[in-house]
PDB file of C-alpha atoms in Angstrom:
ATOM      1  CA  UNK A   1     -12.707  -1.034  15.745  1.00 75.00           C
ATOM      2  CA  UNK A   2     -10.391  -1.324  12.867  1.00 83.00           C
ATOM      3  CA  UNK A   3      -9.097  -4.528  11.555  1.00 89.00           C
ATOM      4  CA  UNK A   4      -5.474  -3.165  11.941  1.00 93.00           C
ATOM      5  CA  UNK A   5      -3.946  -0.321  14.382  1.00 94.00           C
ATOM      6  CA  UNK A   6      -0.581   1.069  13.911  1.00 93.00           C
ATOM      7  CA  UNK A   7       0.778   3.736  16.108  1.00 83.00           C
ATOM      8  CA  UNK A   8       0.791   6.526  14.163  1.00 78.00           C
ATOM      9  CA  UNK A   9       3.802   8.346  16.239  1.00 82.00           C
ATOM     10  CA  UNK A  10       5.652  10.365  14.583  1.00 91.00           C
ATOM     11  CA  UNK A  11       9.117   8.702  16.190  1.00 95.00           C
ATOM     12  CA  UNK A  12      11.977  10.626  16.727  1.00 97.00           C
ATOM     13  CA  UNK A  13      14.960   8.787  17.247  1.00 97.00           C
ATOM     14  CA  UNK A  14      18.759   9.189  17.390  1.00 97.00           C
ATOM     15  CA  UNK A  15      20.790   7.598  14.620  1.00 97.00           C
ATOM     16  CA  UNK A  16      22.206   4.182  15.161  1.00 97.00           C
ATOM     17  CA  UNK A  17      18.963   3.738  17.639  1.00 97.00           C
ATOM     18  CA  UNK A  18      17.276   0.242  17.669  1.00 97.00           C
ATOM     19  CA  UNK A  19      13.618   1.115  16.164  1.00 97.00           C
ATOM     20  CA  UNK A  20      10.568  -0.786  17.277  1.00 96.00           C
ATOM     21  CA  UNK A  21       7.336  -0.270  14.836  1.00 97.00           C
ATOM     22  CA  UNK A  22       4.651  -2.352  15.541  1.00 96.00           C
ATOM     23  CA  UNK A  23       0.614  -3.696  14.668  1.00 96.00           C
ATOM     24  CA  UNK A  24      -2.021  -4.850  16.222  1.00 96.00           C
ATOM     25  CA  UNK A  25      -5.287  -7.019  14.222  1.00 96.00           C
ATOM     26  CA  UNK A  26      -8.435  -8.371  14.990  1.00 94.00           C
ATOM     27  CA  UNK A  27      -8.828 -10.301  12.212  1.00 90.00           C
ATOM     28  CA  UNK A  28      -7.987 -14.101  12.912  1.00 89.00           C
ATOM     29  CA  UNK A  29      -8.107 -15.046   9.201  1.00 88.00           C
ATOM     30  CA  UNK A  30      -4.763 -12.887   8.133  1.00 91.00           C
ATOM     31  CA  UNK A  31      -2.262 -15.141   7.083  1.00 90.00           C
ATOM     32  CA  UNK A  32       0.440 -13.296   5.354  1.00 91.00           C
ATOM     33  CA  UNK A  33       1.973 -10.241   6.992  1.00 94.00           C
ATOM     34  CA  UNK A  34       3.948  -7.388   4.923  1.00 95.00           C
ATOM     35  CA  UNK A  35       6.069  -4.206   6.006  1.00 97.00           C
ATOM     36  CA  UNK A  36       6.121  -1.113   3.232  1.00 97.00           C
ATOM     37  CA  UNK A  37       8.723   1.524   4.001  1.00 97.00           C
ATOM     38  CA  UNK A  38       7.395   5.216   1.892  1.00 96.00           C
ATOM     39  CA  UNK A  39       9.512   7.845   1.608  1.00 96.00           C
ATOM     40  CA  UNK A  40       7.569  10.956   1.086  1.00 92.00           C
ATOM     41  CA  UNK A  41       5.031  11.637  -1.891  1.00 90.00           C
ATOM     42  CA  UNK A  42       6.627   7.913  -2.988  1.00 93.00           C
ATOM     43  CA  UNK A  43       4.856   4.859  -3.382  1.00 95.00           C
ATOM     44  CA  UNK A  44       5.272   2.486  -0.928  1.00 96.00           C
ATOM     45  CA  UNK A  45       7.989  -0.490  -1.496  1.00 96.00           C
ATOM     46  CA  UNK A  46       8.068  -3.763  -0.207  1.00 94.00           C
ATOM     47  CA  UNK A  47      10.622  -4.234   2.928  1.00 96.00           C
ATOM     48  CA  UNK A  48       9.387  -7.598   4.723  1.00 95.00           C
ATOM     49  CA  UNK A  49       6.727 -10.238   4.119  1.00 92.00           C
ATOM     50  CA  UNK A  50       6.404 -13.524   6.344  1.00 91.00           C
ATOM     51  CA  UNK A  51       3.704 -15.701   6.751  1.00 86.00           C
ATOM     52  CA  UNK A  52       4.373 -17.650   9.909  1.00 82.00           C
ATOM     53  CA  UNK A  53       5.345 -17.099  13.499  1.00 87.00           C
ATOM     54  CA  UNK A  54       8.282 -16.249  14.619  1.00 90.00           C
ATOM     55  CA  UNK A  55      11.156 -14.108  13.548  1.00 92.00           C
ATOM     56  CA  UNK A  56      12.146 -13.070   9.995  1.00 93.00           C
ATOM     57  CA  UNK A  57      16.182 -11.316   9.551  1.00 95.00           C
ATOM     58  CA  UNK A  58      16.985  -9.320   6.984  1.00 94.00           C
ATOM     59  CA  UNK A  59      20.204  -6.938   7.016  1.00 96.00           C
ATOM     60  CA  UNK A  60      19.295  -4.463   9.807  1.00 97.00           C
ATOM     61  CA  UNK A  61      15.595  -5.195   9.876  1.00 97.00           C
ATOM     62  CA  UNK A  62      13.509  -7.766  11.505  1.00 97.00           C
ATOM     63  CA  UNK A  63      10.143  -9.068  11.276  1.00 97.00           C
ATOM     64  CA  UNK A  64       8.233 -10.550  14.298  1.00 96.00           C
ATOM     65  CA  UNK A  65       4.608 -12.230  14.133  1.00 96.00           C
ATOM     66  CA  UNK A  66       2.920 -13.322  16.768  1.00 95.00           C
ATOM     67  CA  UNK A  67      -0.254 -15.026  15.382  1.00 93.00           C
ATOM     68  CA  UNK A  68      -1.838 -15.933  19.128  1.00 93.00           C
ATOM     69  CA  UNK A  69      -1.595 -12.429  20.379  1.00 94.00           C
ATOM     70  CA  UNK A  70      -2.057 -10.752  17.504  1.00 94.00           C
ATOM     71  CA  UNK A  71       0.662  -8.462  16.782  1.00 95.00           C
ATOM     72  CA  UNK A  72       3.729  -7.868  14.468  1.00 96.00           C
ATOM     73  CA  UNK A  73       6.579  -5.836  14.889  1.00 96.00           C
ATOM     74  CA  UNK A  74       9.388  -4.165  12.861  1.00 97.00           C
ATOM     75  CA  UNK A  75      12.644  -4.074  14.251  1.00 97.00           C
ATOM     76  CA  UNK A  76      15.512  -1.408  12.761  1.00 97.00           C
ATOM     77  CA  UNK A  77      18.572  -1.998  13.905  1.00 97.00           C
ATOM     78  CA  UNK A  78      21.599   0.529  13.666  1.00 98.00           C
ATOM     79  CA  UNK A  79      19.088   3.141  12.611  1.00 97.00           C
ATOM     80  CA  UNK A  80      20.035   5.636   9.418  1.00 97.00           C
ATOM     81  CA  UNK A  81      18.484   9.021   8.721  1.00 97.00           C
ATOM     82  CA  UNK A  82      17.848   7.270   5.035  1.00 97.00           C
ATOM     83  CA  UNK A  83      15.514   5.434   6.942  1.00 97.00           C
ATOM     84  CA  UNK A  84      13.235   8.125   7.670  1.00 97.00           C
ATOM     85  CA  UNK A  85      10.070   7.260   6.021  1.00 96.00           C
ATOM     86  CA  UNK A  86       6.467   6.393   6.856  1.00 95.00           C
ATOM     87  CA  UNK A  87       6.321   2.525   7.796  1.00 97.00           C
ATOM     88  CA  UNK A  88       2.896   0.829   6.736  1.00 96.00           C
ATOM     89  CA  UNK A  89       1.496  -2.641   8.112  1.00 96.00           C
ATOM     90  CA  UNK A  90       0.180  -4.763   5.525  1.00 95.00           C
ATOM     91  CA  UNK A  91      -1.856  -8.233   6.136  1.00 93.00           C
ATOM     92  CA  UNK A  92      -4.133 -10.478   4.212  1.00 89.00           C
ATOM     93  CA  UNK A  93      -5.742 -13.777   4.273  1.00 84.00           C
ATOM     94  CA  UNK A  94      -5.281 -17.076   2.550  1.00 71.00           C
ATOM     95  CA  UNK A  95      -6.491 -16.780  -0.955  1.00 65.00           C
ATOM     96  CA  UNK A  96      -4.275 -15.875  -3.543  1.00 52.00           C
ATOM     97  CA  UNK A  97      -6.144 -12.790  -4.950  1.00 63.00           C
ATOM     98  CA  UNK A  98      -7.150  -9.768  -3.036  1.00 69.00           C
ATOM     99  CA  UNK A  99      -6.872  -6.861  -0.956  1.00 77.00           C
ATOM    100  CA  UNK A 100      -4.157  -6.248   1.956  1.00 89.00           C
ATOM    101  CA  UNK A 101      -5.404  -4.792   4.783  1.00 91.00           C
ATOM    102  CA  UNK A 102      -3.155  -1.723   5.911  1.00 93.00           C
ATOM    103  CA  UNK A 103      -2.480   0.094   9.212  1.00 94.00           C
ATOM    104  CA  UNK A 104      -2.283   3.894   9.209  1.00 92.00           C
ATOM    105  CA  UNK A 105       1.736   3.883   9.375  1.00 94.00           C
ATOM    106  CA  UNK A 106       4.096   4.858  11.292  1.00 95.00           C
ATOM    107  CA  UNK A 107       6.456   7.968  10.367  1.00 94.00           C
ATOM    108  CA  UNK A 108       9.598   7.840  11.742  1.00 96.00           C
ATOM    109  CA  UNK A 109      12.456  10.619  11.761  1.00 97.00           C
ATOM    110  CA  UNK A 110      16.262   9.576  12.346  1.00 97.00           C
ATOM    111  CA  UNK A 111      18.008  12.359  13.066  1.00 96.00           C
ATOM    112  CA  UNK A 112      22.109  12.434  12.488  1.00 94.00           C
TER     113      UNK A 112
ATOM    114  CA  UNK B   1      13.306  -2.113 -16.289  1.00 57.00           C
ATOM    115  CA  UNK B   2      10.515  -3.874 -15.271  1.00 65.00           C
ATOM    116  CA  UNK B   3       7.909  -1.968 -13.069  1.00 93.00           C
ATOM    117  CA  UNK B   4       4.765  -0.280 -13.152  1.00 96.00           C
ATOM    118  CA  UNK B   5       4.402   3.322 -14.286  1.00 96.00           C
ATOM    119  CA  UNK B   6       1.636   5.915 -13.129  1.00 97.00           C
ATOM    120  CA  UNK B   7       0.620   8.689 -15.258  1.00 95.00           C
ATOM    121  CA  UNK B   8       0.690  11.839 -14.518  1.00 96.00           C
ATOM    122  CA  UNK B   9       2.298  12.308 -11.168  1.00 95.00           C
ATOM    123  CA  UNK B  10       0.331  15.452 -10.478  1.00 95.00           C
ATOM    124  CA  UNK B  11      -3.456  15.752 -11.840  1.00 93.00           C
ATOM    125  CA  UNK B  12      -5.515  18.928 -11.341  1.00 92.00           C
ATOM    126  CA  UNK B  13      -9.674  18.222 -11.697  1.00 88.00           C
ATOM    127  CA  UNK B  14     -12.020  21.057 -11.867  1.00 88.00           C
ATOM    128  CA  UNK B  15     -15.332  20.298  -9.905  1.00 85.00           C
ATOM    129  CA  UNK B  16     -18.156  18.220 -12.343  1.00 86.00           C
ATOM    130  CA  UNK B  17     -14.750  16.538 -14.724  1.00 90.00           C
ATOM    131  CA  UNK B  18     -14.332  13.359 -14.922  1.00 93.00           C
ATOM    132  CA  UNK B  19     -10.517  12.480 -15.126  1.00 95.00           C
ATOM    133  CA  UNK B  20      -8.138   9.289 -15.619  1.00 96.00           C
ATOM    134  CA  UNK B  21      -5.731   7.800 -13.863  1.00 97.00           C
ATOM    135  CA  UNK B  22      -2.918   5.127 -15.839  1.00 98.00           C
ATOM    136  CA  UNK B  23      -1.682   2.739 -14.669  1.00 98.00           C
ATOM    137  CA  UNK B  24       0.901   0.206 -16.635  1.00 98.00           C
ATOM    138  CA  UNK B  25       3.453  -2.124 -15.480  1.00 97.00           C
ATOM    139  CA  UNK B  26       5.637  -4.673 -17.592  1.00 96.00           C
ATOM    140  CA  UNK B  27       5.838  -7.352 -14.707  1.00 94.00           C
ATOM    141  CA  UNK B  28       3.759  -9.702 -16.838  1.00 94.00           C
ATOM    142  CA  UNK B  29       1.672  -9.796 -13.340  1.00 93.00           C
ATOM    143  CA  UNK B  30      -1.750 -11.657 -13.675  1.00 92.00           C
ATOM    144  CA  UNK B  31      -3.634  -8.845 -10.937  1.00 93.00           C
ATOM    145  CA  UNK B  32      -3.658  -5.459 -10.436  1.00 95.00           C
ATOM    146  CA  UNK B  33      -5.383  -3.005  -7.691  1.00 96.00           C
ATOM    147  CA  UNK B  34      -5.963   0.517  -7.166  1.00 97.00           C
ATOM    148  CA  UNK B  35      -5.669   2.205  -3.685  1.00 96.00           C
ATOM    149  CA  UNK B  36      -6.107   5.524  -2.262  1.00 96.00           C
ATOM    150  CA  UNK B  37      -4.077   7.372   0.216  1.00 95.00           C
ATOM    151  CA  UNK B  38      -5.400   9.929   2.699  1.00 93.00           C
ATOM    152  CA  UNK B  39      -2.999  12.093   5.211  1.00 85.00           C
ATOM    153  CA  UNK B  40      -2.881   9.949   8.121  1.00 76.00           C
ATOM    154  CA  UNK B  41      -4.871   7.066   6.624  1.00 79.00           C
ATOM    155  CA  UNK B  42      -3.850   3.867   5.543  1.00 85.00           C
ATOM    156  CA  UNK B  43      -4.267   2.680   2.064  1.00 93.00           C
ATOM    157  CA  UNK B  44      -7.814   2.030   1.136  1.00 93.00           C
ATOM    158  CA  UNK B  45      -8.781  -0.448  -1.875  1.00 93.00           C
ATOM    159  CA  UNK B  46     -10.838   0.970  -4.708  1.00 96.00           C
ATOM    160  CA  UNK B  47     -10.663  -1.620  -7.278  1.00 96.00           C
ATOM    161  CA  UNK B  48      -8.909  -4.661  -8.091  1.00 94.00           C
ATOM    162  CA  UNK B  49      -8.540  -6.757 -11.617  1.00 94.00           C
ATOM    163  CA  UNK B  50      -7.552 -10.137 -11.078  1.00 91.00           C
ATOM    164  CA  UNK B  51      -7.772 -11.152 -15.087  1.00 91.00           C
ATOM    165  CA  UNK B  52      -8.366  -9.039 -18.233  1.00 94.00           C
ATOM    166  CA  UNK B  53     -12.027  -8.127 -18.651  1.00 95.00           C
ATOM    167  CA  UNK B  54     -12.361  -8.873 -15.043  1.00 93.00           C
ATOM    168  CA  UNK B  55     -12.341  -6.403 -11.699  1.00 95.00           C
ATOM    169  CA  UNK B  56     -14.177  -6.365  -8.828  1.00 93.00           C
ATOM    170  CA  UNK B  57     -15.142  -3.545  -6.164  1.00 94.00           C
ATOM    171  CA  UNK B  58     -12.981  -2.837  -3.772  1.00 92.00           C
ATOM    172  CA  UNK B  59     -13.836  -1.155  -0.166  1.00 90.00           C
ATOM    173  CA  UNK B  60     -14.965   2.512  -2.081  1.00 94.00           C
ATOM    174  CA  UNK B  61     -15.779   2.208  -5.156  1.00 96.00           C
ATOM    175  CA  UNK B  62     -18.382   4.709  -5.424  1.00 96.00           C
ATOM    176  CA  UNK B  63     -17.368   7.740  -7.779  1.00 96.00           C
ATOM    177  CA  UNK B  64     -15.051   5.448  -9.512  1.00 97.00           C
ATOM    178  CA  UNK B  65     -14.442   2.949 -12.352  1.00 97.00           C
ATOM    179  CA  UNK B  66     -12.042   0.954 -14.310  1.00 98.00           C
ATOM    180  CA  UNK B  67     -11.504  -1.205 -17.039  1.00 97.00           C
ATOM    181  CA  UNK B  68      -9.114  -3.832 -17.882  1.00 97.00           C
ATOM    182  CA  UNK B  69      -8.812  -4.396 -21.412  1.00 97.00           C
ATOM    183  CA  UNK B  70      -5.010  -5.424 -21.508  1.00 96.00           C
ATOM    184  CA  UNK B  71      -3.038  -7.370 -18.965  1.00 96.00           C
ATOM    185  CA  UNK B  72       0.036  -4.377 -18.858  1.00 97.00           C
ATOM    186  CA  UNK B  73      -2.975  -1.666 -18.201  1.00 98.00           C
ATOM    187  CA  UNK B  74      -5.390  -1.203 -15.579  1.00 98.00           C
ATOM    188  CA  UNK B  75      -6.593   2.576 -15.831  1.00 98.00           C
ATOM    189  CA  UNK B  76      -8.893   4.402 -13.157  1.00 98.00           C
ATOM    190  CA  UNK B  77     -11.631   7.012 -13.944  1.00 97.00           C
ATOM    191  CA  UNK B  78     -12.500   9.593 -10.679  1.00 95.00           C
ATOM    192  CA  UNK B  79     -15.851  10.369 -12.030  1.00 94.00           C
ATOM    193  CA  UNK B  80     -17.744  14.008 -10.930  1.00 88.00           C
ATOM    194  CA  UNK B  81     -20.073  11.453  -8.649  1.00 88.00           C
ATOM    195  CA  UNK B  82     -17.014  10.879  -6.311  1.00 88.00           C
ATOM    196  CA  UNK B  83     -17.705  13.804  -3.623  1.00 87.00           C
ATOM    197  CA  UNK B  84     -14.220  14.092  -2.154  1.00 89.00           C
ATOM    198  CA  UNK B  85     -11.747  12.763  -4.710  1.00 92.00           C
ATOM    199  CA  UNK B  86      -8.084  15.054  -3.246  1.00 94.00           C
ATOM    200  CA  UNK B  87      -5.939  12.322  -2.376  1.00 95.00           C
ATOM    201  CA  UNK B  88      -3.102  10.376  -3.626  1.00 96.00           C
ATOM    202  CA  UNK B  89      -3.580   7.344  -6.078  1.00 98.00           C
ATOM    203  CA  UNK B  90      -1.751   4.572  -5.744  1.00 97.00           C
ATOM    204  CA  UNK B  91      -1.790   1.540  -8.598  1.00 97.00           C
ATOM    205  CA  UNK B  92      -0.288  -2.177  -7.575  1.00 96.00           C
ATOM    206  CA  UNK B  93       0.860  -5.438  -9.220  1.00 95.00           C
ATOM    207  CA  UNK B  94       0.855  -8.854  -8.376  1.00 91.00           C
ATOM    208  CA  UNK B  95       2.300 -11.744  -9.785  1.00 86.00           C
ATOM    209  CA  UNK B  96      -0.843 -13.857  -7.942  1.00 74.00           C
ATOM    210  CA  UNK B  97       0.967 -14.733  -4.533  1.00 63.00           C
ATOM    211  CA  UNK B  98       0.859 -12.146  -1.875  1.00 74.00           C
ATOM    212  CA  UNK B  99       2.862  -9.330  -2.314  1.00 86.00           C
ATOM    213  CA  UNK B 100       2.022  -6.474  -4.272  1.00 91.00           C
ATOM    214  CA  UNK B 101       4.141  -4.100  -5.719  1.00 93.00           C
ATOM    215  CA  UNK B 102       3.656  -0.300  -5.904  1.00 96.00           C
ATOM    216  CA  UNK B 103       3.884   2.422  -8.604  1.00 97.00           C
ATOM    217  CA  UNK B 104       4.833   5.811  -7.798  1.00 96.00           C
ATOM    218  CA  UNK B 105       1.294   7.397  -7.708  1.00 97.00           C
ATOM    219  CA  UNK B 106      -0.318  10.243  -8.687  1.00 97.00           C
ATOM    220  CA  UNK B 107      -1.822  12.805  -6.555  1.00 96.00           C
ATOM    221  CA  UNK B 108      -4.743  14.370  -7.366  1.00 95.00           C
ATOM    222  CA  UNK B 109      -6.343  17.625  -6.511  1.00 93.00           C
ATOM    223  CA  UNK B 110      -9.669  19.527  -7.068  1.00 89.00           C
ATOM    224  CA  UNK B 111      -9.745  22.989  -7.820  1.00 84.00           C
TER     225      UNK B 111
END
């Protein structure tokens, strides 16, 4: 079992849909929770990054953890075709140094 | 501008050649890592430098090695030992919390 599953879709939505992208883990230790959007042969940049429960707004997107069951979404809101990338999961664990732990990603497709 | 470059963006390898990968980044970021990216895969950690003259094995390090001799530069080697090295390379920063910040890659391919 991996430490992290995404949903690897693809997702096809309609623009100005609300998108839902979401993670499961295993790993009890994670701490610190990270969504990278990647448009296509790019590297992946930094969208969201929370380290507690609960709910985490920025502009149109938001980040959910759920530390007891596990799981962490991504919420778009008011969805663009600009926003059609690949959507990675990214977690690690308390100390300061060290590897993230990603899911497979998600692609997603907004079309006009 | 501040960010970290990757050199070349496209790479080429015959089979038995060892080739390198750069990596620099102008951050002034204590740690760097290198990750590889397979279609449909998440990234994977090959190596990660947390001080100069210091870096320690990631998840698949075999056919691979780096060296850290500067803090800007972090530079990978995909030697002729690593059996399946197509994929794209990806090189990170981090200023020693927990995000880590991305170049642009470069994606390799065997001939």
């Amino acid at each position: 079992q991996k430490e992290v599953e995404q949903d690897p879709g693809p997702l096809s939505v309609p623009e100005g849909a609300i998108v839902s992208l979401n993670c499961t883990y295993s790993n009890s230790a994670f701490q610190y929770f990270m969504w990278y959007r990647q448009y296509s042969r790019k590297g992946p940049e930094l969208l969201m990054y929370t380290y507690s429960s609960g709910n985490k707004e920025d502009g149109r997107f938001t980040a959910q953890v759920d530390k007891s069951s596990k799981y962490i979404s991504l919420f778009i809101r008011d969805s663009q075709p600009s926003d059609s990338a690949t959507y990675l999961c990214a977690m690690k664990g308390g100390t300061s140094y060290g590897k993230l732990t990603f899911g497979q990603g998600t692609i997603l497709t907004v079309h006009p | 501008d501040g960010g970290i470059t990757q050199s070349p963006k496209y790479l080429f390898r015959k089979e038995g050649q060892n080739v390198t990968l750069s990596c620099e980044q102008n951050l002034n970021h204590d740690a760097m890592y290198w990750y590889r990216q397979d279609p449909g895969q998440g990234l994977r950690l090959i190596y990660y430098s947390q001080i100069v003259n210091d870096f320690q094995k990631g998840d698949i390090a075999e056919g691979y090695s780096v060296s850290r001799e500067k803090k800007e530069s972090f530079p990978l080697t995909v030697t002729s030992a690593q059996k399946n090295p197509t994929a794209f390379y990806l090189c990170a920063s981090s200023p020693g919390t927990d995000k880590q910040f991305f170049g642009p890659g470069t994606r390799l391919t065997v001939l």
